[in-house]
């Protein structure tokens, strides 16, 4: 399954132009994103998760409707998932 937020950044390792037999390699071909990409990824994710202010007005806040059914009797308290762990990566 894949899910997205409609706003994401993906680091580029290389670009190949087969018609010209050219290959442009970024960050020495490393599998890790460079420092600028890492900073952008961290900032974007932090804005999306509400950990830092959104200075650009990108976010639209969606509130849980009053009387919304709970999951297993537990209130979500307006956070992601029952225990707030949905945005945590393994």
mmCIF file of C-alpha atoms in Angstrom:
data_model
loop_
_atom_site.group_PDB
_atom_site.id
_atom_site.type_symbol
_atom_site.label_atom_id
_atom_site.label_comp_id
_atom_site.label_asym_id
_atom_site.label_seq_id
_atom_site.Cartn_x
_atom_site.Cartn_y
_atom_site.Cartn_z
ATOM 1 C CA UNK A 1 0.000 0.000 0.000
ATOM 2 C CA UNK A 2 1.165 3.536 -0.672
ATOM 3 C CA UNK A 3 -0.133 6.748 0.838
ATOM 4 C CA UNK A 4 0.965 10.321 0.490
ATOM 5 C CA UNK A 5 0.351 13.848 1.611
ATOM 6 C CA UNK A 6 0.480 15.313 -1.907
ATOM 7 C CA UNK A 7 3.651 17.103 -0.896
ATOM 8 C CA UNK A 8 6.888 15.162 -0.756
ATOM 9 C CA UNK A 9 10.543 15.448 -1.655
ATOM 10 C CA UNK A 10 12.581 12.680 -3.224
ATOM 11 C CA UNK A 11 16.362 13.014 -3.513
ATOM 12 C CA UNK A 12 17.807 12.438 -6.980
ATOM 13 C CA UNK A 13 20.799 10.122 -7.280
ATOM 14 C CA UNK A 14 21.336 10.591 -11.013
ATOM 15 C CA UNK A 15 19.739 11.684 -14.272
ATOM 16 C CA UNK A 16 20.449 9.742 -17.465
ATOM 17 C CA UNK A 17 19.991 11.177 -20.966
ATOM 18 C CA UNK A 18 20.108 8.091 -23.174
ATOM 19 C CA UNK A 19 19.740 10.150 -26.365
ATOM 20 C CA UNK A 20 23.073 11.850 -25.609
ATOM 21 C CA UNK A 21 24.639 8.993 -23.668
ATOM 22 C CA UNK A 22 25.032 11.341 -20.672
ATOM 23 C CA UNK A 23 24.626 10.551 -16.999
ATOM 24 C CA UNK A 24 24.659 13.252 -14.338
ATOM 25 C CA UNK A 25 25.431 11.954 -10.854
ATOM 26 C CA UNK A 26 24.538 13.940 -7.736
ATOM 27 C CA UNK A 27 26.058 13.631 -4.268
ATOM 28 C CA UNK A 28 28.696 11.284 -5.687
ATOM 29 C CA UNK A 29 25.985 8.698 -6.383
ATOM 30 C CA UNK A 30 25.346 8.276 -2.659
ATOM 31 C CA UNK A 31 22.135 6.577 -1.558
ATOM 32 C CA UNK A 32 21.716 9.239 1.139
ATOM 33 C CA UNK A 33 20.210 12.688 0.475
ATOM 34 C CA UNK A 34 22.510 15.691 0.651
ATOM 35 C CA UNK A 35 22.375 18.270 3.470
ATOM 36 C CA UNK A 36 20.053 20.682 1.617
ATOM 37 C CA UNK A 37 17.584 17.896 0.805
ATOM 38 C CA UNK A 38 17.720 16.592 4.389
ATOM 39 C CA UNK A 39 16.958 20.065 5.760
ATOM 40 C CA UNK A 40 14.044 20.520 3.338
ATOM 41 C CA UNK A 41 12.680 17.035 4.132
ATOM 42 C CA UNK A 42 12.902 17.639 7.885
ATOM 43 C CA UNK A 43 11.253 21.059 7.629
ATOM 44 C CA UNK A 44 8.436 19.857 5.363
ATOM 45 C CA UNK A 45 7.711 16.818 7.555
ATOM 46 C CA UNK A 46 7.750 18.969 10.701
ATOM 47 C CA UNK A 47 5.261 21.412 9.146
ATOM 48 C CA UNK A 48 3.017 18.533 8.010
ATOM 49 C CA UNK A 49 3.044 17.000 11.499
ATOM 50 C CA UNK A 50 2.413 20.322 13.240
ATOM 51 C CA UNK A 51 5.747 20.192 15.063
ATOM 52 C CA UNK A 52 6.744 23.620 13.733
ATOM 53 C CA UNK A 53 4.668 26.590 12.579
ATOM 54 C CA UNK A 54 3.560 26.743 8.960
ATOM 55 C CA UNK A 55 4.966 30.108 7.803
ATOM 56 C CA UNK A 56 3.632 29.604 4.261
ATOM 57 C CA UNK A 57 -0.063 28.946 4.911
ATOM 58 C CA UNK A 58 0.171 25.498 3.299
ATOM 59 C CA UNK A 59 -1.893 23.630 5.890
ATOM 60 C CA UNK A 60 -5.640 23.255 6.135
ATOM 61 C CA UNK A 61 -6.571 21.971 9.562
ATOM 62 C CA UNK A 62 -9.311 19.351 9.697
ATOM 63 C CA UNK A 63 -11.042 18.983 13.037
ATOM 64 C CA UNK A 64 -12.674 15.806 14.271
ATOM 65 C CA UNK A 65 -16.458 16.263 14.164
ATOM 66 C CA UNK A 66 -18.204 16.491 17.524
ATOM 67 C CA UNK A 67 -19.594 13.086 18.450
ATOM 68 C CA UNK A 68 -17.267 11.264 16.032
ATOM 69 C CA UNK A 69 -17.197 7.561 16.946
ATOM 70 C CA UNK A 70 -14.157 6.495 18.930
ATOM 71 C CA UNK A 71 -11.925 3.535 18.151
ATOM 72 C CA UNK A 72 -12.298 0.699 20.704
ATOM 73 C CA UNK A 73 -13.869 3.211 23.093
ATOM 74 C CA UNK A 74 -10.721 5.369 23.173
ATOM 75 C CA UNK A 75 -10.844 9.001 22.143
ATOM 76 C CA UNK A 76 -8.351 10.057 19.503
ATOM 77 C CA UNK A 77 -8.111 13.522 21.093
ATOM 78 C CA UNK A 78 -7.478 15.003 17.661
ATOM 79 C CA UNK A 79 -4.115 13.270 17.172
ATOM 80 C CA UNK A 80 -3.064 10.781 14.524
ATOM 81 C CA UNK A 81 -4.340 7.375 15.521
ATOM 82 C CA UNK A 82 -5.352 6.261 18.977
ATOM 83 C CA UNK A 83 -1.902 6.619 20.517
ATOM 84 C CA UNK A 84 -0.447 9.267 18.191
ATOM 85 C CA UNK A 85 1.957 6.779 16.598
ATOM 86 C CA UNK A 86 0.814 6.953 12.968
ATOM 87 C CA UNK A 87 3.491 9.487 11.999
ATOM 88 C CA UNK A 88 6.268 7.478 13.651
ATOM 89 C CA UNK A 89 8.489 5.396 11.399
ATOM 90 C CA UNK A 90 9.837 2.037 12.571
#
